[in-house]
CSV table of C-alpha atoms in Angstrom, one decimal:
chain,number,residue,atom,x,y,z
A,1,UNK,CA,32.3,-53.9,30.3
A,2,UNK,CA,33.4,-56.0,27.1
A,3,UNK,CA,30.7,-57.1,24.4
A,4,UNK,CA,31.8,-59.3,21.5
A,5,UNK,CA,30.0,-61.2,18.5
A,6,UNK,CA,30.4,-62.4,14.9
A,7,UNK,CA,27.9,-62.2,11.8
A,8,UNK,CA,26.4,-58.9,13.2
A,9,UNK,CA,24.1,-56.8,10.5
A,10,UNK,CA,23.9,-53.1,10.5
A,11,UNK,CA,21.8,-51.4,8.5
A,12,UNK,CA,22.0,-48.0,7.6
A,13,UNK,CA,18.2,-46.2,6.3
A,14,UNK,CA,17.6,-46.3,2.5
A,15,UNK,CA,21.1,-48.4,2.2
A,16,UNK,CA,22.2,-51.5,1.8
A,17,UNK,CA,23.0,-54.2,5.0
A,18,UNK,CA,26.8,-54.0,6.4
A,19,UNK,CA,27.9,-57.9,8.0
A,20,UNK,CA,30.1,-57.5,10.4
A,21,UNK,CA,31.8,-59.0,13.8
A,22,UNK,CA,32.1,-56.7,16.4
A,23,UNK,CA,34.7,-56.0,19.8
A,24,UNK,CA,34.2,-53.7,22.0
A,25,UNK,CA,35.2,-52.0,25.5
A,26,UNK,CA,32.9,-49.5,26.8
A,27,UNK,CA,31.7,-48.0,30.2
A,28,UNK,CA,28.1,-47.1,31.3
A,29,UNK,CA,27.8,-43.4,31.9
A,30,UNK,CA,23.9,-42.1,32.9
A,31,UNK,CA,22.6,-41.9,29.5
A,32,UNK,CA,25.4,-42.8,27.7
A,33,UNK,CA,27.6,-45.0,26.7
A,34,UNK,CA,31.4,-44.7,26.4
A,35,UNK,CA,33.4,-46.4,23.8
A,36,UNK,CA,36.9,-47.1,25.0
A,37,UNK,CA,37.1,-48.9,21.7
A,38,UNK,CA,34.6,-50.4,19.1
A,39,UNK,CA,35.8,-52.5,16.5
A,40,UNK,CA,33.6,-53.4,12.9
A,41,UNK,CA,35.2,-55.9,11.3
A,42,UNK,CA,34.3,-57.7,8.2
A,43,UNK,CA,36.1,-59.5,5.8
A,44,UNK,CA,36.5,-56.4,3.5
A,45,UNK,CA,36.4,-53.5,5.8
A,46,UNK,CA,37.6,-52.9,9.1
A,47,UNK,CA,36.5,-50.1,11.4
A,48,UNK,CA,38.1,-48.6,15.0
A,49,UNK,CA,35.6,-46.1,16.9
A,50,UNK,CA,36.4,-44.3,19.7
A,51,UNK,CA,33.4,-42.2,21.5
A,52,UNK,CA,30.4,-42.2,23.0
A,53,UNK,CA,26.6,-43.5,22.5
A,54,UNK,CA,23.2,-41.4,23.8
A,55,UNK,CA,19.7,-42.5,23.9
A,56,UNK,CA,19.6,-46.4,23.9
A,57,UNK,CA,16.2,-46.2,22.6
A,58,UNK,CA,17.6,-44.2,19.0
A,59,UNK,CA,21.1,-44.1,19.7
A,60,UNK,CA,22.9,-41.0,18.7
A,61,UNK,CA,27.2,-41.6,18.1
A,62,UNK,CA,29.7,-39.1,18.6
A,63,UNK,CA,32.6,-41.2,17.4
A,64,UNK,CA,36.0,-40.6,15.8
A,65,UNK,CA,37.7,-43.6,14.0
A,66,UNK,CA,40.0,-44.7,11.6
A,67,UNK,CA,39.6,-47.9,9.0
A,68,UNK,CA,40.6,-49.8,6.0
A,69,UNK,CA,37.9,-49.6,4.0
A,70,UNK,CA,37.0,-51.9,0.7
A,71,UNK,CA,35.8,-48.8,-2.1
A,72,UNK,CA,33.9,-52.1,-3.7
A,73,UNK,CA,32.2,-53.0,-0.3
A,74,UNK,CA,31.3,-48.9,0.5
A,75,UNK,CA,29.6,-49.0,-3.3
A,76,UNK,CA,27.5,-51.9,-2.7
A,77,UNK,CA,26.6,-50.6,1.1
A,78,UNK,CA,25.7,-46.9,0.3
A,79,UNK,CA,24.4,-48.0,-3.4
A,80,UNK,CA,27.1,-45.4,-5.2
A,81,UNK,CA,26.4,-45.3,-8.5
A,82,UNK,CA,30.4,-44.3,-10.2
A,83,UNK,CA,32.6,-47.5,-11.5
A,84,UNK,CA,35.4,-47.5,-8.8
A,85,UNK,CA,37.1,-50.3,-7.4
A,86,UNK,CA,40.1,-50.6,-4.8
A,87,UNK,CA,40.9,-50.2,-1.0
A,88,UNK,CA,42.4,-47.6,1.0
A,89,UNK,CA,42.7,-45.9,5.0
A,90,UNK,CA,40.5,-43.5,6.0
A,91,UNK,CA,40.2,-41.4,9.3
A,92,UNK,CA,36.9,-39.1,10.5
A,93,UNK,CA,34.3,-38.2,12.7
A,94,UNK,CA,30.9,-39.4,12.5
A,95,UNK,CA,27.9,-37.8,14.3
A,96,UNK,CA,24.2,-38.5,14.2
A,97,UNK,CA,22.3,-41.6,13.9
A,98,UNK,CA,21.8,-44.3,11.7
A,99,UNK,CA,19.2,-42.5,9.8
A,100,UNK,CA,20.4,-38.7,9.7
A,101,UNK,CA,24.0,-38.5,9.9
A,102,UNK,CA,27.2,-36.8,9.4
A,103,UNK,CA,30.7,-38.1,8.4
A,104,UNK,CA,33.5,-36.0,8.0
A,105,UNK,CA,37.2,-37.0,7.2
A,106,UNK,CA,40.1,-37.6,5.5
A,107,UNK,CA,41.4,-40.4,3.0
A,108,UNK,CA,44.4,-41.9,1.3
A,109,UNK,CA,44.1,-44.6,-1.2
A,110,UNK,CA,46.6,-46.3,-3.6
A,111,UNK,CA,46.1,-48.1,-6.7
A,112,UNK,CA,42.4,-48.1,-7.2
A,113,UNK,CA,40.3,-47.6,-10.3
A,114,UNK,CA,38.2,-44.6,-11.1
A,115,UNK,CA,35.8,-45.0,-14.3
A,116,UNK,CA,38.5,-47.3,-15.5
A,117,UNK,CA,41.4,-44.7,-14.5
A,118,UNK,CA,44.0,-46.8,-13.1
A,119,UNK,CA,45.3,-44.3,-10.2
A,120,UNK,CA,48.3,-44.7,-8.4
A,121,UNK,CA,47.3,-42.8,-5.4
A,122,UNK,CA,44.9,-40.1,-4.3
A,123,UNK,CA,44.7,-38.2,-0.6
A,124,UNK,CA,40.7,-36.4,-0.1
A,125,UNK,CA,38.5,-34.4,2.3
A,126,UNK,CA,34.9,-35.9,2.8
A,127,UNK,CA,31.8,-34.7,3.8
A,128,UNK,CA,29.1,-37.1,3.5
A,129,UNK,CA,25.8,-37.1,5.1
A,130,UNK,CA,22.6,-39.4,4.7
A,131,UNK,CA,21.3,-37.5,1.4
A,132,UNK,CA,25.0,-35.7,0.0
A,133,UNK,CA,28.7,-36.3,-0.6
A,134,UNK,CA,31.4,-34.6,-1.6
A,135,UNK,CA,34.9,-35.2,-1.9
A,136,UNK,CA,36.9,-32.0,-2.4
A,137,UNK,CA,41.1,-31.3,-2.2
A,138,UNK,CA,41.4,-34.3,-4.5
A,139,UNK,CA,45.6,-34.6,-4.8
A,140,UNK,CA,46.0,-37.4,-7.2
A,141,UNK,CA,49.2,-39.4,-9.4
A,142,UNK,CA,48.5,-41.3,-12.7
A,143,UNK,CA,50.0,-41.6,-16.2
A,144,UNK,CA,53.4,-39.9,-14.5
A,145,UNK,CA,51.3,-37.0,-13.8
A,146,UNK,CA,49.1,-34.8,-11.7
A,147,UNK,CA,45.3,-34.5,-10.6
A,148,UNK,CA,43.8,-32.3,-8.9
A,149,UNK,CA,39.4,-31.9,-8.3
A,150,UNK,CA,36.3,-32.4,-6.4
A,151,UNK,CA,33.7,-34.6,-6.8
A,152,UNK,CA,30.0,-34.7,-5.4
A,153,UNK,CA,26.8,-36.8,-5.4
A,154,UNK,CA,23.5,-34.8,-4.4
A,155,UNK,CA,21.3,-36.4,-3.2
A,156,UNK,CA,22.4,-40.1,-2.4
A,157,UNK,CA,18.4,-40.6,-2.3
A,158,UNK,CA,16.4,-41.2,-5.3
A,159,UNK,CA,18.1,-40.2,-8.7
A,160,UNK,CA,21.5,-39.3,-7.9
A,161,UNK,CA,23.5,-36.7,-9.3
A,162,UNK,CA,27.3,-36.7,-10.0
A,163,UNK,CA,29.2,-33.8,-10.5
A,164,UNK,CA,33.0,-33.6,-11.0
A,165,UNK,CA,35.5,-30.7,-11.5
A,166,UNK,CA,39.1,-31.4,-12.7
A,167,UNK,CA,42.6,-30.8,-13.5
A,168,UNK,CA,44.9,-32.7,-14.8
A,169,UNK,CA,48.6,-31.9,-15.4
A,170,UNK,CA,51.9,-33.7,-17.4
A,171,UNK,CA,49.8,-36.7,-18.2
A,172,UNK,CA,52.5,-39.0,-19.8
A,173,UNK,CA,51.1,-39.7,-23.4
A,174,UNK,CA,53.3,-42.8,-23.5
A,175,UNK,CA,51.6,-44.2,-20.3
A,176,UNK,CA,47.8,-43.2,-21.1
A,177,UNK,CA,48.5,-45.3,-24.8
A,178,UNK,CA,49.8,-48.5,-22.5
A,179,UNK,CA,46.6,-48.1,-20.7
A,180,UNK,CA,44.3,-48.2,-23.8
A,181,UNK,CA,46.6,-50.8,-25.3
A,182,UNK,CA,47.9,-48.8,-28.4
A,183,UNK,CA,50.6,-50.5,-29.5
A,184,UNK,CA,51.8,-49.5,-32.8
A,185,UNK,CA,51.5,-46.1,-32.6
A,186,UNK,CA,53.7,-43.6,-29.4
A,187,UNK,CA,52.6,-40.1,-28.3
A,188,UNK,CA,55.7,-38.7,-26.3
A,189,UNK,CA,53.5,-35.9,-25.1
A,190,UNK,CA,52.6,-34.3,-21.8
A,191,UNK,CA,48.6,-33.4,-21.8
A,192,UNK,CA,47.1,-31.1,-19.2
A,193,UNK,CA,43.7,-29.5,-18.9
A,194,UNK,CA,40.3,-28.9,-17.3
A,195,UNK,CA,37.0,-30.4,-17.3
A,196,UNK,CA,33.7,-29.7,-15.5
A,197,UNK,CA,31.1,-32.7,-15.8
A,198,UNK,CA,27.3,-32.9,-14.7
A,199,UNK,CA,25.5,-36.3,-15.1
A,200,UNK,CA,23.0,-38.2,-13.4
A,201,UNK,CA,22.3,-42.3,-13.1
A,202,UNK,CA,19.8,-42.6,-15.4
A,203,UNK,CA,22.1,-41.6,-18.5
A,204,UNK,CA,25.6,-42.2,-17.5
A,205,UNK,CA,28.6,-40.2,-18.4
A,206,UNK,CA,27.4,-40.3,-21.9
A,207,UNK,CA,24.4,-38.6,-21.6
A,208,UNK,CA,26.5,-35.7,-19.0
A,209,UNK,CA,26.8,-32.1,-19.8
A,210,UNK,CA,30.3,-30.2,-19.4
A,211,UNK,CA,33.1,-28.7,-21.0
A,212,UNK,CA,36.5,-30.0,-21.4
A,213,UNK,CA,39.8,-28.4,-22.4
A,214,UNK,CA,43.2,-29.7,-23.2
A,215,UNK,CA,46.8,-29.1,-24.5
A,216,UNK,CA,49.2,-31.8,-25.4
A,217,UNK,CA,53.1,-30.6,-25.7
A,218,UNK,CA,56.1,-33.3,-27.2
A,219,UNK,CA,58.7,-33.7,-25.0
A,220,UNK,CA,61.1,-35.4,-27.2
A,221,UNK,CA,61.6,-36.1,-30.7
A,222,UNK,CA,61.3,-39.3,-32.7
A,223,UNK,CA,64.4,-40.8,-33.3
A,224,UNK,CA,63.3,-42.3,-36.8
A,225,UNK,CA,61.5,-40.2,-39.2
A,226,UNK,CA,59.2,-42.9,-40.9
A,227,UNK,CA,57.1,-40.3,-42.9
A,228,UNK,CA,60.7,-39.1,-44.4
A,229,UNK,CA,61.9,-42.8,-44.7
A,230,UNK,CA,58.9,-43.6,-47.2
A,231,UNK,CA,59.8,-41.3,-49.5
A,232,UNK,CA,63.5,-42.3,-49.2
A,233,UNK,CA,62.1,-45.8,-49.8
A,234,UNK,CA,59.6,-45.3,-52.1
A,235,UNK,CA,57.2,-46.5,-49.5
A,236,UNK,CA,58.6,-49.8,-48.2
A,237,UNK,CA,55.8,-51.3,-46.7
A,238,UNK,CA,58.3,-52.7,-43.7
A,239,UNK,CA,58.0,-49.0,-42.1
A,240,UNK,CA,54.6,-50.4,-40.4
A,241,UNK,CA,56.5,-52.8,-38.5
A,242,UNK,CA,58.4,-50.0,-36.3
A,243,UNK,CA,56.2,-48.1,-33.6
A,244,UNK,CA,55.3,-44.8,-35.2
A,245,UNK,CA,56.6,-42.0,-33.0
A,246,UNK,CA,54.2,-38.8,-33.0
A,247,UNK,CA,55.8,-35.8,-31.7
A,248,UNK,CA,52.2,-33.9,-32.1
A,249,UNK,CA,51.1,-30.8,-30.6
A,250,UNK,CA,46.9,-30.3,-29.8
A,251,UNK,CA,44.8,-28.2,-27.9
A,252,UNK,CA,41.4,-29.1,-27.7
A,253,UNK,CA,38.4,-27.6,-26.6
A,254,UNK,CA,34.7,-29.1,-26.8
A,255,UNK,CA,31.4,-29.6,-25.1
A,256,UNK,CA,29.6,-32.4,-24.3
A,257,UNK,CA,25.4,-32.9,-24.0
A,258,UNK,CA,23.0,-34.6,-25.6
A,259,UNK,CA,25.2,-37.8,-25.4
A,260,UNK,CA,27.9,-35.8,-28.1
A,261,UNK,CA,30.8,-33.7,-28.0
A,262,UNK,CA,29.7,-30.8,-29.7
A,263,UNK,CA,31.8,-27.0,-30.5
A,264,UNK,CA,34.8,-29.2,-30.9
A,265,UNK,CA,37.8,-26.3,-31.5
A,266,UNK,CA,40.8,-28.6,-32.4
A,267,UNK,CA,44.4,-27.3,-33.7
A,268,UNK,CA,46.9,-30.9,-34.7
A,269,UNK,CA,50.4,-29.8,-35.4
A,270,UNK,CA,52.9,-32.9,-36.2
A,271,UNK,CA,56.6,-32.0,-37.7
A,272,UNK,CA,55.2,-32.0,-41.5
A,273,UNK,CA,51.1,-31.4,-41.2
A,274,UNK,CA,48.8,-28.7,-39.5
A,275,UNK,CA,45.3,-29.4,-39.1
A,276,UNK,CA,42.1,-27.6,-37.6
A,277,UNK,CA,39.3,-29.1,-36.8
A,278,UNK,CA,35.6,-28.0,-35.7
A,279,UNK,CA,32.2,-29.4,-35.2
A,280,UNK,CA,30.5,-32.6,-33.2
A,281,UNK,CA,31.2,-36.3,-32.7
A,282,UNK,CA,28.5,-38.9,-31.5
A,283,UNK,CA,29.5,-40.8,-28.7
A,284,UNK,CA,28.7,-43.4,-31.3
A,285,UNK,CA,31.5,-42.5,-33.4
A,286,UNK,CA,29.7,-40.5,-35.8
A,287,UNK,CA,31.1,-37.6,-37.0
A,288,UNK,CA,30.3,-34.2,-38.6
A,289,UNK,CA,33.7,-32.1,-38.4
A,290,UNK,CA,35.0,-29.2,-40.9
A,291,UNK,CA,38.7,-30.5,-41.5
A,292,UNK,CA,41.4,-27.7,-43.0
A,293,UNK,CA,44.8,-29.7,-43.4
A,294,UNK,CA,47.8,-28.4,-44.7
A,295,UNK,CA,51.0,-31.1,-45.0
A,296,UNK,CA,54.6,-31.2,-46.1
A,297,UNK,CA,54.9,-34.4,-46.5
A,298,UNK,CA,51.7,-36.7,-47.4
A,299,UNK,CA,53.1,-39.9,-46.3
A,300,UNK,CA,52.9,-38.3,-42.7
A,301,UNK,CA,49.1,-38.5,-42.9
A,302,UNK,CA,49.2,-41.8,-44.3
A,303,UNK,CA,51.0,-43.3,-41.7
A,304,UNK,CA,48.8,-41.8,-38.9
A,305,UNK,CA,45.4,-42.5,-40.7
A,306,UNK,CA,46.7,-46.4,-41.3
A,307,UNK,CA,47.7,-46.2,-37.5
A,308,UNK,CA,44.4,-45.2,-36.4
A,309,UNK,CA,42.6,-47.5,-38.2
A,310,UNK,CA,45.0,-50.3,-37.2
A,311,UNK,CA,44.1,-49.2,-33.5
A,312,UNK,CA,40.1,-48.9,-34.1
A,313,UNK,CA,40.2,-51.7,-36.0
A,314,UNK,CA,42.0,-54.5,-34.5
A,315,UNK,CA,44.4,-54.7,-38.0
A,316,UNK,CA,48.0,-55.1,-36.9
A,317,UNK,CA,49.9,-51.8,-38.2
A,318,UNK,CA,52.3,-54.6,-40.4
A,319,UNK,CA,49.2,-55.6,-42.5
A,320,UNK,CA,48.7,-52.1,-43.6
A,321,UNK,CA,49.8,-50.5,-47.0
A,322,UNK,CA,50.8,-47.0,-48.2
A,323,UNK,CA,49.1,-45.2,-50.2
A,324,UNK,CA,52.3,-44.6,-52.5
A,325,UNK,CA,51.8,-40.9,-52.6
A,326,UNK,CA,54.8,-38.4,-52.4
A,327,UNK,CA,54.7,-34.4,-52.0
A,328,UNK,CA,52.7,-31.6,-50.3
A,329,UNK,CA,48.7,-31.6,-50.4
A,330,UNK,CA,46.1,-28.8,-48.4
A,331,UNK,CA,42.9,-30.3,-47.8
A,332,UNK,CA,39.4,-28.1,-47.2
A,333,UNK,CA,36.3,-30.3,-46.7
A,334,UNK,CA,34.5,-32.4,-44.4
A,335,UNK,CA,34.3,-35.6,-42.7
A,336,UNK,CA,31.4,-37.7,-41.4
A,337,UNK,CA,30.8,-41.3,-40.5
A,338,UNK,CA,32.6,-42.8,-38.2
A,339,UNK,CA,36.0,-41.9,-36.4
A,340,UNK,CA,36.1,-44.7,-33.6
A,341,UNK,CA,34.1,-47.8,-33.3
A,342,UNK,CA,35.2,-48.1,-36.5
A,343,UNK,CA,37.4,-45.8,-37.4
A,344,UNK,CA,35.5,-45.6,-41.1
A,345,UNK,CA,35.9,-42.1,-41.6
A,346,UNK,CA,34.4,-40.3,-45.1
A,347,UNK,CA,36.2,-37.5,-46.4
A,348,UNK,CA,34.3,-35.3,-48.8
A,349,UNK,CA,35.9,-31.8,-50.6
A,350,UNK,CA,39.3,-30.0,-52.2
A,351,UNK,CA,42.2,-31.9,-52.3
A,352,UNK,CA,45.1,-28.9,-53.9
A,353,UNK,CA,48.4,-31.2,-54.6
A,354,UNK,CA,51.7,-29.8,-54.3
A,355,UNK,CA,54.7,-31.3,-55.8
A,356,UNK,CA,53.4,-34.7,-55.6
């Protein structure tokens, strides 16, 4: 038998209503029905099943399919709380009935957003059933590099919570400052590292608990050296016109909860200037960090300072002036305020000048 309509509605317990048309081919079995094919098919989202149907009166499926799903249509449907956006093909088996269910499968998806993360494509295993997910064997590209994780929601009922476990690999610093549309200043740096997130709907990201590790390596060297050129031109102003190119090393280490990033352990080497910093930032911006710098070259630190608060600031890096200091300086205080949103930061305690 064939059975065709348009402008169908499915809907799913404690989720949202699916509008669909529907084609199908299908033979009457005893208590079952047998799906030759049955296609769901709406404007966002298409679906091919395969299988068969028991008890008319609650139907149980026992399908496999495959689909092009709409990641912005499955959000709305099954009321998934991350920022993700895009489309991709899918393949799985689903089991159960509309109430209690499982789905299990595989997907590959190009192109789509993540909590902003533009990524270029991303293969996963999913298990998902009316009150879970998770994602896990998360292969992913973006910024030139590598991710790997898993991700899951438990429950999908009530308050949900997300938890995600990453690693990242050769993250392209030059790519990552395109995406948050640094212009003036370049990173030619690879950045790998770990990080293991808990939050739940209510709070966000912001409020989530987890740790997070990094290391950022150069991988080639700037081929003007503007902090040297400052001296050599007792700080011509027209430096701030070129891209400043920051051959920097970092690692990183810090925690976030209570909507902060808190044991920050941070090591900054750049060709002239070492600098250590520990303590906490507000996701506000507000700082309280113990700062230990020690530079060759001050103008080094001027330029990246005026950088970042050309970035934070909206001030194009041409509008911004020297300081017109020459020499060596080690630095042992503090710093509070703010460091993004604006970058305003207050420096308080020994400045020891060397040859300046």
């Amino acid at each position: 038998a064939t059975t065709s309509f348009k402008n169908g509605l499915l809907k799913i317990q404690n989720f949202e209503i699916f509008r669909f048309d529907l084609k199908s081919e299908y033979r009457i079995i005893s208590d079952r029905v047998a799906f030759e094919r049955l296609f769901i098919l709406s404007n966002r989202s298409k679906f091919y099943f395969a299988g068969d149907m028991y008890n008319l009166k609650d139907p149980f499926f026992d399908f496999h399919f495959h689909s092009r799903i709409s990641i912005d249509q499955a959000k709305q449907m099954f009321r998934l709380g991350p920022e993700m956006s895009g489309a991709g093909n899918f393949r799985g088996i689903y089991k159960g009935t509309f109430a209690r269910f499982r789905l299990q499968g595989h997907g590959d998806f190009k192109n789509f957003i993540f909590y902003s993360l533009p990524i270029d494509n991303a293969n996963f295993d999913l298990d998902m059933t009316d009150n879970w997910l998770n994602v896990n064997n998360i292969p992913a590209s973006l910024f030139d590099g590598s991710y790997t994780g898993t991700f899951s929601i438990p429950p999908l009922k009530g308050i949900s919570v997300y938890n995600a476990d990453a690693k990242f690999q050769n993250w392209d610093g030059r790519r990552l400052g395109e995406f948050i549309r640094m212009k003036d200043m370049i990173l030619p740096v690879k950045g790998s590292g770990t990080a293991k997130i808990r939050w739940d709907e209510r709070g966000g990201v912001k409020k989530g608990t987890g740790d997070i590790a990094f290391k950022l390596e150069p991988y080639t060297n700037a081929s003007t050296d503007l902090a040297a050129e400052a001296d050599a031109t007792h700080f011509e102003n027209s430096l701030y016109s070129q891209p400043f190119v920051l051959a920097a090393h970092n690692e990183t280490s810090l925690r976030m909860e209570g909507g902060q990033l808190r044991d920050i352990q941070s090591v900054l080497q750049t060709p002239y200037t070492r600098t250590n910093i520990e303590g906490t930032i507000d996701f506000s911006g507000k700082a309280d960090l113990s700062v230990h710098t020690t530079t060759e070259k001050i103008p080094e630190i001027d330029l990246l300072f005026h950088h970042l608060q050309s970035y934070f600031g909206g001030k194009p890096a041409r509008l911004q002036e020297f300081w017109g200091v020459s020499g060596k300086a080690d630095f042992q205080g503090h710093v509070d305020q703010t460091v993004w949103g604006p970058f305003k930061p207050r420096f308080t305690g020994n400045v020891h000048g060397r040859d300046t």
